[in-house]
Amino acid sequence: MKQNQEKENAALAALDYIQHECILGVGSGSTVTILIQNLNKVKHKIKASVSSSEDTTNKLKQAGFEVDELSNVGSPDLYIDGADEVTRNFYMTKGGGGALTREKILAAASKKIICIVDSSKIVDVLGKYPLPIEVIPMAKSYISREMIRLGGQPELRQNFVTENGNLILDIHNLTIIDPPQLEKQINNIAGVVTNGIFAIKPADVILIGQSNGVNTLENQ
Ligand code: 5RP
């Protein structure tokens, strides 16, 4: 299938960015799973790995990697992750899998962020894919009302508790004109743990898988 081939090409291209003694942050999702399946090709270069979710931790361990605590390794040299949507000016939305808070912590702590996506993820304006917000349970109704005020339609993700013990509101119908501003505004609502806009600290490199290679965008 075309999309899987594109994901694979993006994931394989990311291997070239892993340099000797790399402390590697690893995101979550199906594109990252392909990355992990191929990570043994550069195993000798990886000094330590840190993970954004239990699923990724399990996959890394199955692939023969030890997984460290972020607090023990300092600042990862590289953070590689997928995205739900990404613009050509390096803004992303993430959290389709619900791991957005740990993903954002790793992205914030890392020296360089590489986003690996298939071509369907490239958009002009973020917001068509519902924007996830991790919320403290007692604040879910309050935050829902605040998001309606901001023009969105919140929907509680059913039968889902995050690895931090919180809930996810998926916000439909947002048109995210100014991603850094909205990221900050949503994070300022009491009870929000974090939201899935990654714009205050955007990607440094976007690797867009094509059927026969990869299109690389580098943030100068
Ligand atoms: C998980 C994420 C993923 O990176 C995002 O959902 C993309 O996943 P996939 O590579 O499966 O399309 O943010 O929380």
Short mmCIF file of C-alpha atoms and ligand atoms in Angstrom, two decimals:
data_model
loop_
_atom_site.label_atom_id
_atom_site.label_comp_id
_atom_site.label_asym_id
_atom_site.label_seq_id
_atom_site.Cartn_x
_atom_site.Cartn_y
_atom_site.Cartn_z
CA MET A 1 0.00 0.00 0.00
CA LYS A 2 1.27 3.46 -1.01
CA GLN A 3 0.92 4.99 2.47
CA ASN A 4 2.91 2.20 4.14
CA GLN A 5 5.68 2.53 1.56
CA GLU A 6 5.81 6.27 2.21
CA LYS A 7 5.98 5.72 5.98
CA GLU A 8 8.80 3.24 5.49
CA ASN A 9 10.76 5.62 3.25
CA ALA A 10 10.40 8.43 5.81
CA ALA A 11 11.45 6.14 8.68
CA LEU A 12 14.47 4.81 6.79
CA ALA A 13 15.60 8.33 5.90
CA ALA A 14 15.60 9.24 9.60
CA LEU A 15 18.31 6.63 10.26
CA ASP A 16 20.82 8.87 8.46
CA TYR A 17 20.41 11.54 11.16
CA ILE A 18 21.52 9.21 13.96
CA GLN A 19 25.15 9.95 14.71
CA HIS A 20 27.70 8.16 16.91
CA GLU A 21 26.97 8.16 20.65
CA CYS A 22 23.43 9.33 19.98
CA ILE A 23 20.98 9.69 22.84
CA LEU A 24 17.77 9.01 20.96
CA GLY A 25 14.23 10.01 21.89
CA VAL A 26 11.63 7.78 20.25
CA GLY A 27 8.03 8.85 19.57
CA SER A 28 4.95 6.69 19.10
CA GLY A 29 2.71 5.45 16.32
CA SER A 30 2.84 3.32 13.20
CA THR A 31 5.57 5.31 11.41
CA VAL A 32 7.77 5.13 14.50
CA THR A 33 7.08 1.39 14.70
CA ILE A 34 8.69 1.04 11.25
CA LEU A 35 11.60 3.13 12.50
CA ILE A 36 12.06 0.80 15.49
CA GLN A 37 11.95 -2.25 13.21
CA ASN A 38 14.92 -0.79 11.32
CA LEU A 39 16.83 0.68 14.25
CA ASN A 40 19.17 -2.31 14.52
CA LYS A 41 20.90 -1.01 11.35
CA VAL A 42 22.36 1.83 13.43
CA LYS A 43 22.42 0.10 16.81
CA HIS A 44 26.18 0.67 17.18
CA LYS A 45 25.58 4.43 17.07
CA ILE A 46 22.94 4.57 19.80
CA LYS A 47 24.28 5.22 23.29
CA ALA A 48 20.87 5.37 24.98
CA SER A 49 17.22 5.51 24.07
CA VAL A 50 14.27 7.15 25.81
CA SER A 51 10.65 6.44 25.02
CA SER A 52 7.41 8.40 24.75
CA SER A 53 4.99 5.57 25.56
CA GLU A 54 4.68 2.07 26.98
CA ASP A 55 3.98 0.76 23.49
CA THR A 56 7.24 2.24 22.19
CA THR A 57 9.13 1.00 25.26
CA ASN A 58 7.92 -2.56 24.61
CA LYS A 59 8.83 -2.36 20.93
CA LEU A 60 12.28 -0.98 21.68
CA LYS A 61 12.93 -3.75 24.20
CA GLN A 62 11.71 -6.40 21.74
CA ALA A 63 14.16 -4.96 19.21
CA GLY A 64 16.99 -5.40 21.73
CA PHE A 65 17.35 -1.84 23.03
CA GLU A 66 17.53 -0.81 26.65
CA VAL A 67 15.23 2.06 27.51
CA ASP A 68 16.46 4.74 29.91
CA GLU A 69 14.65 7.35 32.00
CA LEU A 70 14.82 10.87 30.55
CA SER A 71 16.03 12.11 33.94
CA ASN A 72 19.07 9.80 33.69
CA VAL A 73 20.22 10.67 30.18
CA GLY A 74 20.00 14.46 30.09
CA SER A 75 19.16 16.05 26.77
CA PRO A 76 18.46 13.64 23.86
CA ASP A 77 20.48 14.53 20.75
CA LEU A 78 17.56 13.64 18.53
CA TYR A 79 13.84 13.08 18.91
CA ILE A 80 12.17 11.20 16.05
CA ASP A 81 8.39 11.03 15.88
CA GLY A 82 5.42 10.96 13.53
CA ALA A 83 2.59 13.49 13.36
CA ASP A 84 -1.12 13.65 12.62
CA GLU A 85 -0.74 16.83 10.57
CA VAL A 86 2.26 18.93 9.63
CA THR A 87 2.68 22.20 7.76
CA ARG A 88 5.56 23.18 5.51
CA ASN A 89 6.58 25.72 8.14
CA PHE A 90 7.31 22.88 10.59
CA TYR A 91 4.24 23.11 12.84
CA MET A 92 2.71 19.77 13.83
CA THR A 93 -0.31 18.34 15.57
CA LYS A 94 0.16 15.08 17.40
CA GLY A 95 -1.53 12.83 19.94
CA GLY A 96 -3.68 10.63 17.72
CA GLY A 97 -2.36 7.75 19.83
CA GLY A 98 -2.84 9.66 23.08
CA ALA A 99 0.86 9.89 24.00
CA LEU A 100 1.08 13.64 23.41
CA THR A 101 2.28 14.71 26.87
CA ARG A 102 5.29 12.42 27.00
CA GLU A 103 5.95 13.18 23.33
CA LYS A 104 5.96 16.88 24.09
CA ILE A 105 8.30 16.42 27.05
CA LEU A 106 10.78 14.51 24.88
CA ALA A 107 10.46 17.05 22.06
CA ALA A 108 11.03 19.92 24.51
CA ALA A 109 14.07 18.26 26.06
CA SER A 110 15.74 17.24 22.77
CA LYS A 111 18.33 19.11 20.74
CA LYS A 112 16.73 18.29 17.38
CA ILE A 113 13.25 17.12 16.34
CA ILE A 114 12.75 15.01 13.23
CA CYS A 115 9.21 14.45 12.01
CA ILE A 116 8.60 11.37 9.84
CA VAL A 117 5.34 11.29 7.87
CA ASP A 118 3.68 9.98 4.76
CA SER A 119 2.56 12.60 2.27
CA SER A 120 -1.09 12.56 3.42
CA LYS A 121 -0.06 14.35 6.63
CA ILE A 122 1.03 17.57 4.90
CA VAL A 123 -1.56 20.34 5.24
CA ASP A 124 -1.71 24.09 4.63
CA VAL A 125 -3.65 24.78 7.84
CA LEU A 126 -3.72 22.56 10.96
CA GLY A 127 -7.01 21.48 12.53
CA LYS A 128 -8.84 19.16 10.19
CA TYR A 129 -7.59 16.18 12.21
CA PRO A 130 -9.17 16.54 15.68
CA LEU A 131 -6.79 18.22 18.12
CA PRO A 132 -6.15 16.11 21.27
CA ILE A 133 -5.90 17.74 24.67
CA GLU A 134 -4.85 15.76 27.74
CA VAL A 135 -6.95 16.97 30.67
CA ILE A 136 -7.13 16.36 34.42
CA PRO A 137 -10.41 14.38 34.83
CA MET A 138 -12.21 16.87 37.11
CA ALA A 139 -11.65 19.67 34.55
CA LYS A 140 -13.12 17.93 31.51
CA SER A 141 -16.43 19.82 31.39
CA TYR A 142 -14.85 23.19 32.14
CA ILE A 143 -12.20 22.69 29.45
CA SER A 144 -14.86 21.51 26.98
CA ARG A 145 -16.77 24.78 27.51
CA GLU A 146 -13.59 26.81 27.04
CA MET A 147 -12.84 24.97 23.79
CA ILE A 148 -16.37 25.64 22.51
CA ARG A 149 -15.69 29.34 23.22
CA LEU A 150 -12.59 29.01 21.03
CA GLY A 151 -14.68 27.62 18.18
CA GLY A 152 -14.05 23.89 18.60
CA GLN A 153 -16.32 20.91 19.19
CA PRO A 154 -14.90 18.74 21.98
CA GLU A 155 -15.46 15.03 22.15
CA LEU A 156 -14.29 12.91 25.08
CA ARG A 157 -12.16 10.01 23.81
CA GLN A 158 -14.14 6.95 24.86
CA ASN A 159 -12.69 4.18 27.03
CA PHE A 160 -9.31 5.86 27.09
CA VAL A 161 -7.08 6.83 30.01
CA THR A 162 -3.61 8.20 29.29
CA GLU A 163 -0.47 6.67 30.74
CA ASN A 164 -0.49 9.62 33.14
CA GLY A 165 -3.98 8.74 34.42
CA ASN A 166 -5.80 11.54 32.59
CA LEU A 167 -8.46 11.92 29.87
CA ILE A 168 -8.27 13.07 26.25
CA LEU A 169 -10.62 15.60 24.67
CA ASP A 170 -10.49 15.52 20.86
CA ILE A 171 -11.39 18.94 19.51
CA HIS A 172 -13.09 18.94 16.11
CA ASN A 173 -13.51 21.77 13.63
CA LEU A 174 -10.67 24.03 14.75
CA THR A 175 -8.95 26.10 12.10
CA ILE A 176 -5.54 26.74 13.59
CA ILE A 177 -4.41 29.98 12.01
CA ASP A 178 -1.71 30.84 14.55
CA PRO A 179 -0.39 27.54 15.98
CA PRO A 180 2.12 28.92 18.57
CA GLN A 181 -0.48 31.35 19.94
CA LEU A 182 -3.21 28.69 20.22
CA GLU A 183 -0.80 26.18 21.75
CA LYS A 184 -0.02 28.69 24.49
CA GLN A 185 -3.66 29.75 24.94
CA ILE A 186 -4.95 26.18 25.39
CA ASN A 187 -2.13 25.28 27.76
CA ASN A 188 -3.15 28.24 29.92
CA ILE A 189 -6.61 26.80 30.60
CA ALA A 190 -6.71 25.39 34.14
CA GLY A 191 -6.72 21.61 34.10
CA VAL A 192 -5.03 21.19 30.71
CA VAL A 193 -1.97 18.97 30.97
CA THR A 194 -0.91 19.70 27.42
CA ASN A 195 -2.35 19.97 23.93
CA GLY A 196 -1.30 18.35 20.68
CA ILE A 197 -0.05 21.47 18.90
CA PHE A 198 3.74 21.32 18.53
CA ALA A 199 4.53 24.85 17.35
CA ILE A 200 6.27 26.80 20.13
CA LYS A 201 9.06 24.30 19.54
CA PRO A 202 8.45 23.09 15.96
CA ALA A 203 10.19 20.32 14.00
CA ASP A 204 13.73 20.92 12.77
CA VAL A 205 13.43 18.46 9.91
CA ILE A 206 10.40 16.99 8.17
CA LEU A 207 10.94 13.79 6.20
CA ILE A 208 7.98 13.29 3.87
CA GLY A 209 7.85 9.79 2.48
CA GLN A 210 7.15 9.47 -1.24
CA SER A 211 6.46 6.23 -3.09
CA ASN A 212 10.03 6.21 -4.43
CA GLY A 213 12.04 8.20 -1.86
CA VAL A 214 11.75 11.06 0.54
CA ASN A 215 11.25 14.81 0.40
CA THR A 216 13.34 16.57 3.07
CA LEU A 217 12.42 19.95 4.56
CA GLU A 218 15.00 21.51 6.88
CA ASN A 219 14.13 24.39 9.21
CA GLN A 220 16.91 26.96 8.83
C1 5RP B 1 0.86 9.48 18.84
C2 5RP B 1 1.28 10.43 17.77
C3 5RP B 1 1.70 9.87 16.46
O1 5RP B 1 2.96 10.35 16.15
C4 5RP B 1 0.72 10.31 15.40
O2 5RP B 1 -0.58 9.89 15.79
C5 5RP B 1 1.08 9.72 14.04
O3 5RP B 1 0.95 8.32 14.05
P1 5RP B 1 1.17 7.43 12.76
O4 5RP B 1 2.63 7.39 12.48
O5 5RP B 1 0.61 6.09 13.17
O6 5RP B 1 0.38 8.03 11.63
O7 5RP B 1 1.28 11.62 17.94
O8 5RP B 1 0.43 10.14 20.00
#
